[in-house]
Each structure stands twice: as C-alpha cells, then as structure tokens.
Amino acid sequence: MKKVFLSMVVAGALVLPLSAQEVKGLNVLMVSADTQTQMMGMVLSTSVIKDHNKVVNITLCGPAGNLALKEFESGSVKRADGQNVNPKTALQGLIKAGAIVQVCPLFLPTAGKDATALLEGVSVAKPPMVAKNLVDTAFKNITF
C-alpha cells in the first residue's frame, strides 16, 4: 500500500511541472466547409483572444480557405438571440483583434488565385512555421 501511494506521489510530482506550463494560445486548423462549424471555430477563437488574452493562430485549408477571399460571401447562422452572423465577418473581427490568419499554401494555386485575392491581414502559410506552432507545447491545437 505504501509503495502504491509513494508511486502515485512521485508520478504526480513528475507530471505537475508539465501541466503547470502556462498556455500562450491556440492554433486553429480550419478545413470544414460547414458554416456552423466555421462559426464555432471563430467564436472560440474570439473568446481565447478577448476573454483569456491569448494568441490565436488560424490556418485555413481546403473549403475553409474561401473565408479568406475578398470575393467570397459566406453563409450565415442564427445566434441564440436571433441575430444572423457569419464566419467571414467573424474572421475579419479576429484579424482586427490580432489573430494571425493564414491560408494553406496549396489553397490559392488550387483555387486559381494569388495573394491579391486575400482579405487584408491574411497571408500564405509557411509549412515550417505552422509545424513549429503545432509542436509548441505552450499552444493548444484544435481543428474545425
């Protein structure tokens, strides 16, 4: 019994420093074409910035990359208060709030577009930098 208890204490002491690291922010990989899914990603990202004062890195790939295009009109969803909101407008608000927003480097060539088609504040992701963010243990990763 004492050995079990001692093992638990030692294991807890070893894990504690790992869990005590402060989270710096959130890496969001958004690939979904679904408006509700996109909007949930935007809502949570906004909360991370505004309510928790943390960094948000958003990488848009595949169908979600369309949100970064000037010409794209996204669908809307209805909030609980009845107000219609859309993920593209929320994304623009996140950019203004300081989120780092990028599109997958394959998105523009596949869509037949170049960087001039992107909203202000959106850039093309560099895979080594995205990978660096994803393996940074001070950041949480989430995919929509």
mmCIF file of C-alpha atoms in Angstrom:
data_model
loop_
_atom_site.group_PDB
_atom_site.id
_atom_site.type_symbol
_atom_site.label_atom_id
_atom_site.label_comp_id
_atom_site.label_asym_id
_atom_site.label_seq_id
_atom_site.Cartn_x
_atom_site.Cartn_y
_atom_site.Cartn_z
ATOM 1 C CA MET A 1 0.000 0.000 0.000
ATOM 2 C CA LYS A 2 2.810 2.387 0.904
ATOM 3 C CA LYS A 3 4.574 1.578 -2.377
ATOM 4 C CA VAL A 4 1.427 2.342 -4.366
ATOM 5 C CA PHE A 5 0.923 5.624 -2.524
ATOM 6 C CA LEU A 6 4.587 6.586 -2.956
ATOM 7 C CA SER A 7 4.410 5.735 -6.671
ATOM 8 C CA MET A 8 1.349 7.962 -7.062
ATOM 9 C CA VAL A 9 3.056 10.860 -5.257
ATOM 10 C CA VAL A 10 6.195 10.526 -7.391
ATOM 11 C CA ALA A 11 4.149 10.276 -10.595
ATOM 12 C CA GLY A 12 2.163 13.341 -9.580
ATOM 13 C CA ALA A 13 5.338 15.277 -8.835
ATOM 14 C CA LEU A 14 6.712 14.385 -12.263
ATOM 15 C CA VAL A 15 3.540 15.377 -14.102
ATOM 16 C CA LEU A 16 2.925 18.613 -12.180
ATOM 17 C CA PRO A 17 5.689 20.642 -13.857
ATOM 18 C CA LEU A 18 4.359 19.598 -17.264
ATOM 19 C CA SER A 19 0.825 20.697 -16.507
ATOM 20 C CA ALA A 20 1.946 23.904 -14.812
ATOM 21 C CA GLN A 21 3.186 25.440 -18.074
ATOM 22 C CA GLU A 22 1.065 28.432 -18.961
ATOM 23 C CA VAL A 23 -0.819 28.196 -22.241
ATOM 24 C CA LYS A 24 0.198 31.007 -24.613
ATOM 25 C CA GLY A 25 -2.559 30.487 -27.109
ATOM 26 C CA LEU A 26 -4.460 28.417 -29.616
ATOM 27 C CA ASN A 27 -3.597 27.018 -33.047
ATOM 28 C CA VAL A 28 -6.746 26.606 -35.130
ATOM 29 C CA LEU A 29 -6.730 24.480 -38.274
ATOM 30 C CA MET A 30 -9.953 25.109 -40.137
ATOM 31 C CA VAL A 31 -10.860 22.866 -43.062
ATOM 32 C CA SER A 32 -14.645 22.488 -42.851
ATOM 33 C CA ALA A 33 -16.999 23.949 -45.435
ATOM 34 C CA ASP A 34 -19.840 23.860 -42.895
ATOM 35 C CA THR A 35 -20.911 27.364 -41.809
ATOM 36 C CA GLN A 36 -21.873 26.323 -38.266
ATOM 37 C CA THR A 37 -18.565 24.540 -37.765
ATOM 38 C CA GLN A 38 -16.629 27.530 -39.102
ATOM 39 C CA MET A 39 -18.599 29.885 -36.873
ATOM 40 C CA MET A 40 -17.913 27.782 -33.779
ATOM 41 C CA GLY A 41 -14.201 27.998 -34.549
ATOM 42 C CA MET A 42 -14.498 31.775 -34.824
ATOM 43 C CA VAL A 43 -16.499 32.079 -31.593
ATOM 44 C CA LEU A 44 -13.986 30.039 -29.598
ATOM 45 C CA SER A 45 -11.040 31.884 -31.164
ATOM 46 C CA THR A 46 -12.627 35.218 -30.281
ATOM 47 C CA SER A 47 -13.071 34.076 -26.688
ATOM 48 C CA VAL A 48 -9.426 32.989 -26.488
ATOM 49 C CA ILE A 49 -8.300 36.475 -27.565
ATOM 50 C CA LYS A 50 -10.849 38.647 -25.767
ATOM 51 C CA ASP A 51 -11.677 36.661 -22.626
ATOM 52 C CA HIS A 52 -8.326 34.990 -21.999
ATOM 53 C CA ASN A 53 -5.889 37.444 -23.632
ATOM 54 C CA LYS A 54 -4.081 34.664 -25.527
ATOM 55 C CA VAL A 55 -2.590 34.388 -29.021
ATOM 56 C CA VAL A 56 -4.611 32.773 -31.816
ATOM 57 C CA ASN A 57 -3.046 31.347 -34.996
ATOM 58 C CA ILE A 58 -5.589 30.333 -37.643
ATOM 59 C CA THR A 59 -4.682 28.305 -40.732
ATOM 60 C CA LEU A 60 -7.457 27.953 -43.307
ATOM 61 C CA CYS A 61 -7.243 24.997 -45.694
ATOM 62 C CA GLY A 62 -9.480 23.454 -48.329
ATOM 63 C CA PRO A 63 -13.051 24.784 -48.366
ATOM 64 C CA ALA A 64 -12.423 26.935 -45.279
ATOM 65 C CA GLY A 65 -9.817 28.861 -47.274
ATOM 66 C CA ASN A 66 -12.663 30.577 -49.102
ATOM 67 C CA LEU A 67 -13.315 32.624 -45.954
ATOM 68 C CA ALA A 68 -10.048 34.466 -46.661
ATOM 69 C CA LEU A 69 -11.065 35.553 -50.164
ATOM 70 C CA LYS A 70 -12.261 39.122 -50.723
ATOM 71 C CA GLU A 71 -14.909 37.956 -53.211
ATOM 72 C CA PHE A 72 -16.339 35.131 -51.099
ATOM 73 C CA GLU A 73 -19.718 35.524 -49.408
ATOM 74 C CA SER A 74 -20.151 33.109 -46.539
ATOM 75 C CA GLY A 75 -23.421 31.741 -45.289
ATOM 76 C CA SER A 76 -24.934 32.902 -42.024
ATOM 77 C CA VAL A 77 -26.030 31.168 -38.869
ATOM 78 C CA LYS A 78 -28.525 32.337 -36.285
ATOM 79 C CA ARG A 79 -27.297 33.061 -32.763
ATOM 80 C CA ALA A 80 -29.410 32.249 -29.713
ATOM 81 C CA ASP A 81 -30.518 35.900 -29.606
ATOM 82 C CA GLY A 82 -31.838 35.614 -33.176
ATOM 83 C CA GLN A 83 -29.073 37.680 -34.774
ATOM 84 C CA ASN A 84 -27.575 36.378 -38.025
ATOM 85 C CA VAL A 85 -23.779 36.129 -38.017
ATOM 86 C CA ASN A 86 -21.293 34.723 -40.481
ATOM 87 C CA PRO A 87 -17.804 33.280 -40.168
ATOM 88 C CA LYS A 88 -16.200 35.633 -42.700
ATOM 89 C CA THR A 89 -17.224 38.715 -40.715
ATOM 90 C CA ALA A 90 -16.090 36.973 -37.516
ATOM 91 C CA LEU A 91 -12.746 36.185 -39.178
ATOM 92 C CA GLN A 92 -12.299 39.849 -40.073
ATOM 93 C CA GLY A 93 -13.018 40.751 -36.447
ATOM 94 C CA LEU A 94 -10.402 38.249 -35.306
ATOM 95 C CA ILE A 95 -7.842 39.799 -37.647
ATOM 96 C CA LYS A 96 -8.594 43.224 -36.169
ATOM 97 C CA ALA A 97 -8.257 41.730 -32.663
ATOM 98 C CA GLY A 98 -4.783 40.440 -33.511
ATOM 99 C CA ALA A 99 -5.276 36.860 -34.680
ATOM 100 C CA ILE A 100 -2.657 35.598 -37.111
ATOM 101 C CA VAL A 101 -4.587 34.260 -40.108
ATOM 102 C CA GLN A 102 -3.068 32.298 -42.964
ATOM 103 C CA VAL A 103 -4.239 30.125 -45.828
ATOM 104 C CA CYS A 104 -2.689 26.791 -46.638
ATOM 105 C CA PRO A 105 -0.003 27.254 -49.338
ATOM 106 C CA LEU A 106 -1.902 24.852 -51.606
ATOM 107 C CA PHE A 107 -5.169 26.788 -51.398
ATOM 108 C CA LEU A 108 -4.510 29.717 -53.754
ATOM 109 C CA PRO A 109 -2.895 27.771 -56.621
ATOM 110 C CA THR A 110 -5.609 25.118 -56.404
ATOM 111 C CA ALA A 111 -8.293 27.838 -56.498
ATOM 112 C CA GLY A 112 -6.555 29.538 -59.447
ATOM 113 C CA LYS A 113 -5.901 32.660 -57.369
ATOM 114 C CA ASP A 114 -2.944 34.588 -55.991
ATOM 115 C CA ALA A 115 -2.285 36.551 -52.797
ATOM 116 C CA THR A 116 -4.052 39.654 -54.158
ATOM 117 C CA ALA A 117 -7.360 37.770 -53.751
ATOM 118 C CA LEU A 118 -6.904 37.556 -49.968
ATOM 119 C CA LEU A 119 -8.502 39.771 -47.351
ATOM 120 C CA GLU A 120 -6.257 42.343 -45.740
ATOM 121 C CA GLY A 121 -4.422 40.734 -42.846
ATOM 122 C CA VAL A 122 -4.362 37.224 -44.338
ATOM 123 C CA SER A 123 -1.124 35.720 -45.621
ATOM 124 C CA VAL A 124 0.025 32.442 -47.135
ATOM 125 C CA ALA A 125 1.219 29.962 -44.520
ATOM 126 C CA LYS A 126 4.776 28.684 -44.492
ATOM 127 C CA PRO A 127 4.643 24.983 -43.518
ATOM 128 C CA PRO A 128 7.769 25.066 -41.289
ATOM 129 C CA MET A 129 6.248 27.903 -39.232
ATOM 130 C CA VAL A 130 2.849 26.210 -38.957
ATOM 131 C CA ALA A 131 4.579 22.989 -37.904
ATOM 132 C CA LYS A 132 6.641 24.897 -35.326
ATOM 133 C CA ASN A 133 3.429 26.326 -33.829
ATOM 134 C CA LEU A 134 1.741 22.919 -33.803
ATOM 135 C CA VAL A 135 4.520 21.266 -31.817
ATOM 136 C CA ASP A 136 4.891 24.182 -29.395
ATOM 137 C CA THR A 137 3.594 22.743 -26.124
ATOM 138 C CA ALA A 138 2.656 26.233 -24.922
ATOM 139 C CA PHE A 139 -0.161 26.210 -27.508
ATOM 140 C CA LYS A 140 -3.291 24.083 -27.703
ATOM 141 C CA ASN A 141 -4.326 22.747 -31.123
ATOM 142 C CA ILE A 142 -7.883 22.440 -32.384
ATOM 143 C CA THR A 143 -9.321 21.532 -35.776
ATOM 144 C CA PHE A 144 -12.651 22.513 -37.266
#
